[in-house]
PDB file of C-alpha atoms in Angstrom:
ATOM      1  CA  MET A1236       0.000   0.000   0.000  1.00  0.00           C
ATOM      2  CA  LYS A1237       2.829   2.387   0.856  1.00  0.00           C
ATOM      3  CA  LYS A1238       4.503   1.713  -2.482  1.00  0.00           C
ATOM      4  CA  ALA A1239       1.280   2.454  -4.380  1.00  0.00           C
ATOM      5  CA  LEU A1240       0.749   5.701  -2.470  1.00  0.00           C
ATOM      6  CA  ILE A1241       4.325   6.835  -3.148  1.00  0.00           C
ATOM      7  CA  ALA A1242       3.939   5.871  -6.817  1.00  0.00           C
ATOM      8  CA  TYR A1243       0.755   7.940  -7.066  1.00  0.00           C
ATOM      9  CA  VAL A1244       2.027  10.991  -5.191  1.00  0.00           C
ATOM     10  CA  ALA A1245       5.394  11.110  -6.983  1.00  0.00           C
ATOM     11  CA  THR A1246       3.726  10.726 -10.375  1.00  0.00           C
ATOM     12  CA  LEU A1247       1.118  13.368  -9.514  1.00  0.00           C
ATOM     13  CA  VAL A1248       3.615  15.934  -8.220  1.00  0.00           C
ATOM     14  CA  THR A1249       5.871  15.419 -11.232  1.00  0.00           C
ATOM     15  CA  PHE A1250       2.998  15.698 -13.705  1.00  0.00           C
ATOM     16  CA  LEU A1251       1.621  18.818 -11.984  1.00  0.00           C
ATOM     17  CA  ILE A1252       5.016  20.538 -12.039  1.00  0.00           C
ATOM     18  CA  LEU A1253       5.649  19.645 -15.674  1.00  0.00           C
ATOM     19  CA  ASP A1254       2.170  20.578 -16.853  1.00  0.00           C
ATOM     20  CA  GLY A1255       2.171  23.760 -14.768  1.00  0.00           C
ATOM     21  CA  LEU A1256       5.401  24.891 -16.399  1.00  0.00           C
ATOM     22  CA  TRP A1257       4.161  23.896 -19.854  1.00  0.00           C
ATOM     23  CA  LEU A1258       0.699  25.438 -19.636  1.00  0.00           C
ATOM     24  CA  GLY A1259       1.401  28.346 -17.329  1.00  0.00           C
ATOM     25  CA  VAL A1260       4.828  29.520 -18.409  1.00  0.00           C
ATOM     26  CA  LEU A1261       6.105  28.098 -21.674  1.00  0.00           C
ATOM     27  CA  MET A1262       3.024  27.684 -23.855  1.00  0.00           C
ATOM     28  CA  ALA A1263       0.369  30.033 -22.441  1.00  0.00           C
ATOM     29  CA  PRO A1264       0.922  32.740 -25.098  1.00  0.00           C
ATOM     30  CA  THR A1265       1.041  30.167 -27.897  1.00  0.00           C
ATOM     31  CA  TYR A1266      -2.154  28.445 -26.809  1.00  0.00           C
ATOM     32  CA  ARG A1267      -3.900  31.827 -26.419  1.00  0.00           C
ATOM     33  CA  GLU A1268      -2.832  32.792 -29.931  1.00  0.00           C
ATOM     34  CA  LEU A1269      -3.793  29.470 -31.523  1.00  0.00           C
ATOM     35  CA  LEU A1270      -6.991  28.764 -29.587  1.00  0.00           C
ATOM     36  CA  GLY A1271      -8.281  32.290 -29.057  1.00  0.00           C
ATOM     37  CA  SER A1272     -11.908  32.287 -27.961  1.00  0.00           C
ATOM     38  CA  LEU A1273     -11.865  28.570 -27.130  1.00  0.00           C
ATOM     39  CA  MET A1274      -9.870  29.327 -23.974  1.00  0.00           C
ATOM     40  CA  LEU A1275     -11.380  30.551 -20.730  1.00  0.00           C
ATOM     41  CA  GLU A1276      -9.757  33.519 -18.995  1.00  0.00           C
ATOM     42  CA  LYS A1277      -9.181  31.310 -15.949  1.00  0.00           C
ATOM     43  CA  PRO A1278      -9.348  27.510 -16.014  1.00  0.00           C
ATOM     44  CA  LEU A1279     -12.038  25.744 -14.005  1.00  0.00           C
ATOM     45  CA  LEU A1280     -10.222  24.206 -11.054  1.00  0.00           C
ATOM     46  CA  VAL A1281     -12.605  21.350 -10.195  1.00  0.00           C
ATOM     47  CA  PRO A1282     -12.560  19.658 -13.624  1.00  0.00           C
ATOM     48  CA  ALA A1283      -8.803  20.267 -13.838  1.00  0.00           C
ATOM     49  CA  ALA A1284      -8.239  18.643 -10.433  1.00  0.00           C
ATOM     50  CA  VAL A1285     -10.435  15.676 -11.357  1.00  0.00           C
ATOM     51  CA  PHE A1286      -8.500  15.244 -14.621  1.00  0.00           C
ATOM     52  CA  TYR A1287      -5.104  15.272 -12.882  1.00  0.00           C
ATOM     53  CA  CYS A1288      -6.199  12.885 -10.119  1.00  0.00           C
ATOM     54  CA  LEU A1289      -7.865  10.489 -12.552  1.00  0.00           C
ATOM     55  CA  TYR A1290      -5.129  10.582 -15.199  1.00  0.00           C
ATOM     56  CA  VAL A1291      -2.372   9.998 -12.657  1.00  0.00           C
ATOM     57  CA  PHE A1292      -4.410   7.181 -11.102  1.00  0.00           C
ATOM     58  CA  GLY A1293      -4.346   5.532 -14.548  1.00  0.00           C
ATOM     59  CA  CYS A1294      -0.615   6.168 -14.815  1.00  0.00           C
ATOM     60  CA  ALA A1295       0.016   4.555 -11.424  1.00  0.00           C
ATOM     61  CA  VAL A1296      -2.258   1.539 -11.974  1.00  0.00           C
ATOM     62  CA  PHE A1297      -1.500   0.765 -15.610  1.00  0.00           C
ATOM     63  CA  VAL A1298       2.142   1.851 -15.872  1.00  0.00           C
ATOM     64  CA  VAL A1299       4.057   2.639 -12.685  1.00  0.00           C
ATOM     65  CA  MET A1300       3.043  -0.239 -10.409  1.00  0.00           C
ATOM     66  CA  PRO A1301       3.319  -3.099 -12.917  1.00  0.00           C
ATOM     67  CA  ALA A1302       6.555  -1.865 -14.544  1.00  0.00           C
ATOM     68  CA  PRO A1303       9.591  -4.067 -13.869  1.00  0.00           C
ATOM     69  CA  THR A1304      12.137  -1.349 -14.763  1.00  0.00           C
ATOM     70  CA  TRP A1305      12.248   2.427 -15.118  1.00  0.00           C
ATOM     71  CA  GLN A1306      12.820   1.990 -18.852  1.00  0.00           C
ATOM     72  CA  HIS A1307       9.607  -0.011 -19.122  1.00  0.00           C
ATOM     73  CA  ALA A1308       7.764   2.639 -17.081  1.00  0.00           C
ATOM     74  CA  ALA A1309       9.078   5.324 -19.436  1.00  0.00           C
ATOM     75  CA  ARG A1310       8.050   3.422 -22.585  1.00  0.00           C
ATOM     76  CA  MET A1311       4.625   2.482 -21.301  1.00  0.00           C
ATOM     77  CA  GLY A1312       4.111   5.995 -19.919  1.00  0.00           C
ATOM     78  CA  ALA A1313       4.907   7.387 -23.348  1.00  0.00           C
ATOM     79  CA  LEU A1314       2.447   4.940 -24.903  1.00  0.00           C
ATOM     80  CA  LEU A1315      -0.287   5.882 -22.425  1.00  0.00           C
ATOM     81  CA  GLY A1316       0.358   9.578 -23.097  1.00  0.00           C
ATOM     82  CA  LEU A1317       0.327   8.968 -26.844  1.00  0.00           C
ATOM     83  CA  VAL A1318      -3.038   7.196 -26.656  1.00  0.00           C
ATOM     84  CA  ALA A1319      -4.711   9.480 -24.092  1.00  0.00           C
ATOM     85  CA  TYR A1320      -3.560  12.786 -25.519  1.00  0.00           C
ATOM     86  CA  GLY A1321      -3.992  11.483 -29.058  1.00  0.00           C
ATOM     87  CA  THR A1322      -7.645  10.657 -28.508  1.00  0.00           C
ATOM     88  CA  TYR A1323      -8.215  14.034 -26.882  1.00  0.00           C
ATOM     89  CA  ASP A1324      -6.407  16.059 -29.544  1.00  0.00           C
ATOM     90  CA  LEU A1325      -7.741  14.173 -32.535  1.00  0.00           C
ATOM     91  CA  THR A1326     -11.297  14.376 -31.218  1.00  0.00           C
ATOM     92  CA  ASN A1327     -10.928  18.127 -30.672  1.00  0.00           C
ATOM     93  CA  TRP A1328      -9.412  18.593 -34.120  1.00  0.00           C
ATOM     94  CA  ALA A1329     -12.295  16.624 -35.639  1.00  0.00           C
ATOM     95  CA  THR A1330     -15.066  18.473 -33.791  1.00  0.00           C
ATOM     96  CA  LEU A1331     -14.028  22.008 -32.772  1.00  0.00           C
ATOM     97  CA  HIS A1332     -13.746  25.177 -34.826  1.00  0.00           C
ATOM     98  CA  GLY A1333     -10.340  26.724 -34.230  1.00  0.00           C
ATOM     99  CA  TRP A1334      -8.617  23.519 -33.121  1.00  0.00           C
ATOM    100  CA  SER A1335      -5.786  22.935 -35.572  1.00  0.00           C
ATOM    101  CA  PHE A1336      -3.331  20.261 -36.575  1.00  0.00           C
ATOM    102  CA  GLN A1337      -0.585  22.426 -35.058  1.00  0.00           C
ATOM    103  CA  VAL A1338      -2.297  22.507 -31.644  1.00  0.00           C
ATOM    104  CA  SER A1339      -2.964  18.771 -31.831  1.00  0.00           C
ATOM    105  CA  LEU A1340       0.629  17.947 -32.667  1.00  0.00           C
ATOM    106  CA  MET A1341       2.136  20.150 -29.941  1.00  0.00           C
ATOM    107  CA  ASP A1342      -0.241  18.958 -27.246  1.00  0.00           C
ATOM    108  CA  TRP A1343       0.014  15.331 -28.304  1.00  0.00           C
ATOM    109  CA  ALA A1344       3.815  15.400 -28.205  1.00  0.00           C
ATOM    110  CA  TRP A1345       3.735  17.153 -24.848  1.00  0.00           C
ATOM    111  CA  GLY A1346       1.323  14.649 -23.323  1.00  0.00           C
ATOM    112  CA  THR A1347       3.465  11.773 -24.525  1.00  0.00           C
ATOM    113  CA  LEU A1348       6.645  13.253 -23.052  1.00  0.00           C
ATOM    114  CA  ALA A1349       5.121  14.501 -19.787  1.00  0.00           C
ATOM    115  CA  THR A1350       3.435  11.159 -19.101  1.00  0.00           C
ATOM    116  CA  ALA A1351       6.661   9.254 -19.798  1.00  0.00           C
ATOM    117  CA  VAL A1352       8.650  11.473 -17.433  1.00  0.00           C
ATOM    118  CA  ALA A1353       6.020  11.447 -14.679  1.00  0.00           C
ATOM    119  CA  CYS A1354       5.680   7.646 -14.840  1.00  0.00           C
ATOM    120  CA  THR A1355       9.456   7.249 -14.717  1.00  0.00           C
ATOM    121  CA  VAL A1356       9.752   9.466 -11.633  1.00  0.00           C
ATOM    122  CA  GLY A1357       6.819   7.673 -10.008  1.00  0.00           C
ATOM    123  CA  PHE A1358       8.459   4.306 -10.672  1.00  0.00           C
ATOM    124  CA  LEU A1359      11.835   5.422  -9.294  1.00  0.00           C
ATOM    125  CA  ALA A1360      10.267   6.876  -6.137  1.00  0.00           C
ATOM    126  CA  ALA A1361       8.162   3.770  -5.511  1.00  0.00           C
ATOM    127  CA  SER A1362      11.157   1.515  -6.132  1.00  0.00           C
ATOM    128  CA  ARG A1363      13.223   3.342  -3.530  1.00  0.00           C
ATOM    129  CA  VAL A1364      10.455   2.950  -0.973  1.00  0.00           C
ATOM    130  CA  ALA A1365      10.128  -0.755  -1.795  1.00  0.00           C
ATOM    131  CA  LYS A1366      13.886  -1.269  -1.400  1.00  0.00           C
ATOM    132  CA  GLY A1367      13.839   0.572   1.926  1.00  0.00           C
ATOM    133  CA  ASP A1368      11.056  -1.700   3.233  1.00  0.00           C
ATOM    134  CA  ARG A1369      13.102  -4.859   2.739  1.00  0.00           C
TER     135      ARG A1369
END
């Protein structure tokens, strides 16, 4: 149980830091320019919190906990990010005015990378806890 909690928390903190830097610092002007009126002035915190908690739960259950090595966690994290962000971005591109291929590609690549890194950190943190419990 302790290992699972550490896996979840480490993955969550890592993902929040990465996504916060990406969305809040690095890409905010670009997304505003490309998405324009699709973006709210301020994001809705409740749906955002539910997304992060749910997505990281999936990362922990499907990637971090079953991974035998950090390399496997990184690869499977990248695959999960590719699938999850791909379905989101392709659906938006297919259904929303103003959602472009450029936005899809940037966000999709980011989700793949961020998920791989967060799952790797979660795996490494959980592994250290597991080794310390022996």
